[in-house]
PDB file of C-alpha atoms in Angstrom:
ATOM      1  CA  MET A   1       0.000   0.000   0.000  1.00 55.00           C
ATOM      2  CA  LEU A   2       2.863   2.347   0.791  1.00 63.00           C
ATOM      3  CA  CYS A   3       4.286   1.740  -2.668  1.00 77.00           C
ATOM      4  CA  LEU A   4       0.948   2.582  -4.348  1.00 71.00           C
ATOM      5  CA  SER A   5       0.658   5.750  -2.279  1.00 76.00           C
ATOM      6  CA  TYR A   6       4.166   6.793  -3.322  1.00 74.00           C
ATOM      7  CA  LEU A   7       3.405   6.086  -6.997  1.00 84.00           C
ATOM      8  CA  LEU A   8       0.195   8.126  -6.903  1.00 85.00           C
ATOM      9  CA  LYS A   9       1.988  11.002  -5.158  1.00 82.00           C
ATOM     10  CA  HIS A  10       4.730  10.918  -7.773  1.00 88.00           C
ATOM     11  CA  PHE A  11       2.209  10.736 -10.631  1.00 91.00           C
ATOM     12  CA  MET A  12       0.293  13.770  -9.351  1.00 94.00           C
ATOM     13  CA  GLU A  13       3.507  15.752  -8.858  1.00 96.00           C
ATOM     14  CA  GLN A  14       4.480  14.888 -12.428  1.00 97.00           C
ATOM     15  CA  LEU A  15       1.065  16.092 -13.639  1.00 98.00           C
ATOM     16  CA  ILE A  16       1.649  19.489 -12.008  1.00 98.00           C
ATOM     17  CA  ILE A  17       5.169  19.650 -13.468  1.00 98.00           C
ATOM     18  CA  LYS A  18       3.790  18.738 -16.908  1.00 98.00           C
ATOM     19  CA  PHE A  19       1.180  21.501 -16.592  1.00 98.00           C
ATOM     20  CA  TYR A  20       3.651  24.260 -15.696  1.00 98.00           C
ATOM     21  CA  THR A  21       6.318  23.047 -18.108  1.00 98.00           C
ATOM     22  CA  ALA A  22       3.717  23.295 -20.873  1.00 98.00           C
ATOM     23  CA  PHE A  23       2.801  26.766 -19.635  1.00 98.00           C
ATOM     24  CA  SER A  24       6.430  27.869 -19.735  1.00 97.00           C
ATOM     25  CA  LEU A  25       6.591  26.558 -23.328  1.00 97.00           C
ATOM     26  CA  HIS A  26       3.322  28.347 -24.231  1.00 97.00           C
ATOM     27  CA  ASP A  27       1.615  25.004 -24.944  1.00 98.00           C
ATOM     28  CA  ALA A  28      -2.016  25.591 -23.992  1.00 97.00           C
ATOM     29  CA  ASP A  29      -3.190  22.330 -25.562  1.00 97.00           C
ATOM     30  CA  THR A  30      -1.036  20.263 -23.201  1.00 98.00           C
ATOM     31  CA  MET A  31      -2.181  22.400 -20.277  1.00 98.00           C
ATOM     32  CA  ALA A  32      -5.831  21.801 -21.218  1.00 97.00           C
ATOM     33  CA  ALA A  33      -5.205  18.056 -21.482  1.00 98.00           C
ATOM     34  CA  CYS A  34      -4.164  18.043 -17.806  1.00 98.00           C
ATOM     35  CA  TYR A  35      -7.694  19.056 -16.759  1.00 98.00           C
ATOM     36  CA  HIS A  36     -10.545  16.678 -15.975  1.00 98.00           C
ATOM     37  CA  PRO A  37     -13.578  17.250 -18.277  1.00 97.00           C
ATOM     38  CA  ASP A  38     -15.531  18.520 -15.237  1.00 98.00           C
ATOM     39  CA  ALA A  39     -12.709  20.690 -13.879  1.00 98.00           C
ATOM     40  CA  VAL A  40     -13.336  23.971 -12.078  1.00 98.00           C
ATOM     41  CA  PHE A  41     -10.804  26.825 -12.102  1.00 98.00           C
ATOM     42  CA  ASN A  42     -10.776  29.951  -9.935  1.00 98.00           C
ATOM     43  CA  ASP A  43      -8.384  32.826  -9.374  1.00 98.00           C
ATOM     44  CA  GLU A  44      -8.663  36.494  -8.476  1.00 96.00           C
ATOM     45  CA  ALA A  45      -9.804  37.443 -11.995  1.00 96.00           C
ATOM     46  CA  PHE A  46     -11.354  34.323 -13.533  1.00 97.00           C
ATOM     47  CA  VAL A  47     -14.108  32.867 -11.377  1.00 97.00           C
ATOM     48  CA  ASN A  48     -15.822  29.508 -11.661  1.00 97.00           C
ATOM     49  CA  LEU A  49     -14.506  28.447 -15.055  1.00 98.00           C
ATOM     50  CA  ARG A  50     -15.878  25.004 -15.850  1.00 97.00           C
ATOM     51  CA  GLY A  51     -14.798  22.191 -18.115  1.00 94.00           C
ATOM     52  CA  LYS A  52     -12.965  23.353 -21.205  1.00 95.00           C
ATOM     53  CA  GLU A  53     -13.210  27.034 -20.248  1.00 97.00           C
ATOM     54  CA  ALA A  54     -10.014  26.776 -18.174  1.00 97.00           C
ATOM     55  CA  GLY A  55      -8.019  25.486 -21.136  1.00 96.00           C
ATOM     56  CA  GLN A  56      -9.453  28.219 -23.324  1.00 97.00           C
ATOM     57  CA  MET A  57      -8.465  30.827 -20.727  1.00 97.00           C
ATOM     58  CA  TRP A  58      -4.831  29.672 -20.786  1.00 98.00           C
ATOM     59  CA  LYS A  59      -4.886  29.627 -24.590  1.00 97.00           C
ATOM     60  CA  MET A  60      -6.255  33.191 -24.662  1.00 96.00           C
ATOM     61  CA  LEU A  61      -3.690  34.458 -22.155  1.00 95.00           C
ATOM     62  CA  ILE A  62      -0.804  32.785 -23.981  1.00 95.00           C
ATOM     63  CA  GLU A  63      -1.942  34.203 -27.339  1.00 94.00           C
ATOM     64  CA  ARG A  64      -2.301  37.690 -25.875  1.00 91.00           C
ATOM     65  CA  SER A  65       1.231  37.533 -24.505  1.00 91.00           C
ATOM     66  CA  LYS A  66       2.562  37.330 -28.082  1.00 89.00           C
ATOM     67  CA  GLY A  67       5.495  35.222 -26.899  1.00 89.00           C
ATOM     68  CA  LYS A  68       6.438  37.665 -24.129  1.00 91.00           C
ATOM     69  CA  LEU A  69       5.398  35.469 -21.219  1.00 95.00           C
ATOM     70  CA  GLN A  70       7.845  33.885 -18.833  1.00 97.00           C
ATOM     71  CA  VAL A  71       6.649  31.279 -16.360  1.00 98.00           C
ATOM     72  CA  LYS A  72       8.705  29.820 -13.529  1.00 98.00           C
ATOM     73  CA  PHE A  73       7.467  27.320 -10.971  1.00 98.00           C
ATOM     74  CA  ASP A  74       8.708  25.578  -7.859  1.00 98.00           C
ATOM     75  CA  ASN A  75       7.641  23.926  -4.603  1.00 98.00           C
ATOM     76  CA  VAL A  76       5.523  21.288  -6.358  1.00 98.00           C
ATOM     77  CA  GLN A  77       3.907  18.994  -3.797  1.00 97.00           C
ATOM     78  CA  ALA A  78       1.178  16.394  -4.094  1.00 96.00           C
ATOM     79  CA  THR A  79      -0.649  13.499  -2.547  1.00 94.00           C
ATOM     80  CA  ALA A  80      -3.001  11.204  -4.449  1.00 91.00           C
ATOM     81  CA  GLU A  81      -5.875  13.652  -3.828  1.00 95.00           C
ATOM     82  CA  LYS A  82      -4.393  17.159  -3.605  1.00 97.00           C
ATOM     83  CA  GLY A  83      -1.419  19.185  -4.714  1.00 98.00           C
ATOM     84  CA  SER A  84       0.134  22.626  -4.689  1.00 98.00           C
ATOM     85  CA  ALA A  85       2.791  24.695  -6.387  1.00 98.00           C
ATOM     86  CA  HIS A  86       4.145  28.203  -6.463  1.00 98.00           C
ATOM     87  CA  TRP A  87       4.565  29.903  -9.814  1.00 98.00           C
ATOM     88  CA  GLN A  88       5.503  33.277 -11.186  1.00 98.00           C
ATOM     89  CA  ALA A  89       4.389  34.875 -14.422  1.00 97.00           C
ATOM     90  CA  GLU A  90       6.201  37.784 -16.021  1.00 97.00           C
ATOM     91  CA  TYR A  91       4.406  39.412 -18.933  1.00 94.00           C
ATOM     92  CA  ILE A  92       3.119  42.608 -20.501  1.00 92.00           C
ATOM     93  CA  PHE A  93      -0.523  43.268 -19.577  1.00 90.00           C
ATOM     94  CA  SER A  94      -2.160  43.607 -22.984  1.00 83.00           C
ATOM     95  CA  ALA A  95      -4.737  46.243 -21.965  1.00 85.00           C
ATOM     96  CA  THR A  96      -2.137  48.774 -20.756  1.00 91.00           C
ATOM     97  CA  GLY A  97       1.233  47.624 -22.088  1.00 90.00           C
ATOM     98  CA  ARG A  98       2.601  47.577 -18.519  1.00 93.00           C
ATOM     99  CA  LYS A  99       4.972  44.906 -17.212  1.00 95.00           C
ATOM    100  CA  VAL A 100       3.592  42.556 -14.546  1.00 95.00           C
ATOM    101  CA  VAL A 101       5.445  40.096 -12.324  1.00 97.00           C
ATOM    102  CA  ASN A 102       2.796  38.050 -10.562  1.00 97.00           C
ATOM    103  CA  SER A 103       3.573  35.574  -7.775  1.00 98.00           C
ATOM    104  CA  ILE A 104       0.888  32.897  -7.466  1.00 98.00           C
ATOM    105  CA  ASN A 105       0.130  30.017  -5.123  1.00 98.00           C
ATOM    106  CA  ALA A 106      -1.779  27.187  -6.767  1.00 98.00           C
ATOM    107  CA  GLU A 107      -3.864  24.494  -5.104  1.00 98.00           C
ATOM    108  CA  PHE A 108      -5.131  21.403  -6.903  1.00 98.00           C
ATOM    109  CA  GLU A 109      -7.560  18.575  -6.328  1.00 98.00           C
ATOM    110  CA  PHE A 110      -7.310  15.509  -8.555  1.00 97.00           C
ATOM    111  CA  LYS A 111      -9.854  13.116 -10.006  1.00 96.00           C
ATOM    112  CA  ASP A 112      -9.224  10.236 -12.389  1.00 95.00           C
ATOM    113  CA  GLY A 113      -5.547  11.201 -12.618  1.00 95.00           C
ATOM    114  CA  LEU A 114      -6.299  14.753 -13.830  1.00 97.00           C
ATOM    115  CA  ILE A 115      -6.708  18.222 -12.329  1.00 98.00           C
ATOM    116  CA  TYR A 116     -10.284  18.469 -11.078  1.00 98.00           C
ATOM    117  CA  ARG A 117     -10.123  21.694  -9.040  1.00 98.00           C
ATOM    118  CA  HIS A 118      -7.510  24.385  -9.608  1.00 98.00           C
ATOM    119  CA  THR A 119      -7.392  27.521  -7.483  1.00 98.00           C
ATOM    120  CA  ASP A 120      -4.755  30.212  -7.939  1.00 98.00           C
ATOM    121  CA  ARG A 121      -4.260  32.848  -5.267  1.00 98.00           C
ATOM    122  CA  PHE A 122      -2.351  36.098  -5.698  1.00 97.00           C
ATOM    123  CA  ASP A 123      -2.413  39.653  -4.384  1.00 96.00           C
ATOM    124  CA  LEU A 124      -4.898  41.405  -6.684  1.00 95.00           C
ATOM    125  CA  HIS A 125      -4.003  44.824  -5.296  1.00 95.00           C
ATOM    126  CA  GLN A 126      -0.320  44.288  -6.096  1.00 96.00           C
ATOM    127  CA  TRP A 127      -1.226  42.930  -9.539  1.00 96.00           C
ATOM    128  CA  ALA A 128      -3.497  45.927 -10.228  1.00 95.00           C
ATOM    129  CA  ALA A 129      -0.769  48.401  -9.259  1.00 96.00           C
ATOM    130  CA  GLN A 130       1.597  46.794 -11.763  1.00 96.00           C
ATOM    131  CA  ALA A 131      -0.959  46.228 -14.541  1.00 94.00           C
ATOM    132  CA  MET A 132      -2.833  49.545 -14.270  1.00 92.00           C
ATOM    133  CA  GLY A 133      -0.459  51.917 -12.563  1.00 92.00           C
ATOM    134  CA  LEU A 134      -1.815  54.628 -10.272  1.00 90.00           C
ATOM    135  CA  LYS A 135      -5.452  53.673 -10.862  1.00 89.00           C
ATOM    136  CA  GLY A 136      -4.714  50.074  -9.797  1.00 88.00           C
ATOM    137  CA  ARG A 137      -2.638  51.212  -6.836  1.00 89.00           C
ATOM    138  CA  LEU A 138      -5.465  53.437  -5.575  1.00 90.00           C
ATOM    139  CA  LEU A 139      -8.441  51.182  -6.320  1.00 89.00           C
ATOM    140  CA  GLY A 140      -7.021  47.652  -6.430  1.00 88.00           C
ATOM    141  CA  GLY A 141      -7.812  46.822  -2.814  1.00 88.00           C
ATOM    142  CA  PHE A 142     -11.544  47.502  -3.049  1.00 86.00           C
ATOM    143  CA  GLY A 143     -14.266  44.897  -3.597  1.00 89.00           C
ATOM    144  CA  PHE A 144     -15.903  46.841  -6.431  1.00 92.00           C
ATOM    145  CA  PHE A 145     -12.568  46.834  -8.271  1.00 93.00           C
ATOM    146  CA  ARG A 146     -12.240  43.048  -7.836  1.00 94.00           C
ATOM    147  CA  ARG A 147     -15.768  42.563  -9.180  1.00 95.00           C
ATOM    148  CA  LYS A 148     -15.014  44.801 -12.175  1.00 95.00           C
ATOM    149  CA  VAL A 149     -11.821  42.850 -12.955  1.00 94.00           C
ATOM    150  CA  GLN A 150     -13.780  39.591 -12.713  1.00 96.00           C
ATOM    151  CA  GLU A 151     -16.551  40.945 -14.921  1.00 97.00           C
ATOM    152  CA  GLN A 152     -14.043  42.105 -17.565  1.00 95.00           C
ATOM    153  CA  ALA A 153     -12.145  38.800 -17.414  1.00 96.00           C
ATOM    154  CA  ARG A 154     -15.353  36.801 -17.934  1.00 97.00           C
ATOM    155  CA  LEU A 155     -16.469  39.026 -20.795  1.00 97.00           C
ATOM    156  CA  SER A 156     -13.059  38.765 -22.437  1.00 96.00           C
ATOM    157  CA  LEU A 157     -13.030  34.976 -22.172  1.00 97.00           C
ATOM    158  CA  ASP A 158     -16.596  34.657 -23.457  1.00 97.00           C
ATOM    159  CA  LYS A 159     -15.701  36.783 -26.502  1.00 97.00           C
ATOM    160  CA  TYR A 160     -12.565  34.719 -27.090  1.00 96.00           C
ATOM    161  CA  ILE A 161     -14.491  31.436 -26.900  1.00 96.00           C
ATOM    162  CA  GLN A 162     -17.183  32.788 -29.207  1.00 95.00           C
ATOM    163  CA  LYS A 163     -14.526  33.876 -31.706  1.00 93.00           C
ATOM    164  CA  GLN A 164     -13.004  30.377 -31.589  1.00 87.00           C
ATOM    165  CA  GLY A 165     -16.399  29.000 -32.612  1.00 78.00           C
ATOM    166  CA  ASN A 166     -16.552  26.328 -29.911  1.00 57.00           C
ATOM    167  CA  LEU A 167     -14.855  24.944 -26.847  1.00 54.00           C
ATOM    168  CA  GLN A 168     -12.003  23.018 -28.395  1.00 49.00           C
TER     169      GLN A 168
END
């Protein structure tokens, strides 16, 4: 039993490594393949993405980066049921042209050998200050600002998915 537990732990760690390695290589298709069909993704901007929406979000963000996205990750840990990692994204925020370095803590739940729940946590106020300058620095800590960011993120993803023609 101990051997099976170790193998499952190792397999789940390798899944997280595969996911972030693909991200660092701008390979959204491989990232999407790491998700369970019924997966749920949440972060400070994108809320309650379900199924293939998470993969489409990563594809959209990678495309918008126009090759100017750097992803680093470390502290990958997992059991058979849950996992975590720390990652950092460095990119130009497409809406403002401002450089962002975002430090993120990820938590995962697994089902059927895939990512079933994925939650990323980061400091939205700090992100807003980098992405939007003075406006983000002044307003980024308020709930209405968070809701507006989430509303814009959802709208942006919905438009992207609609433009793609389906959820590939």
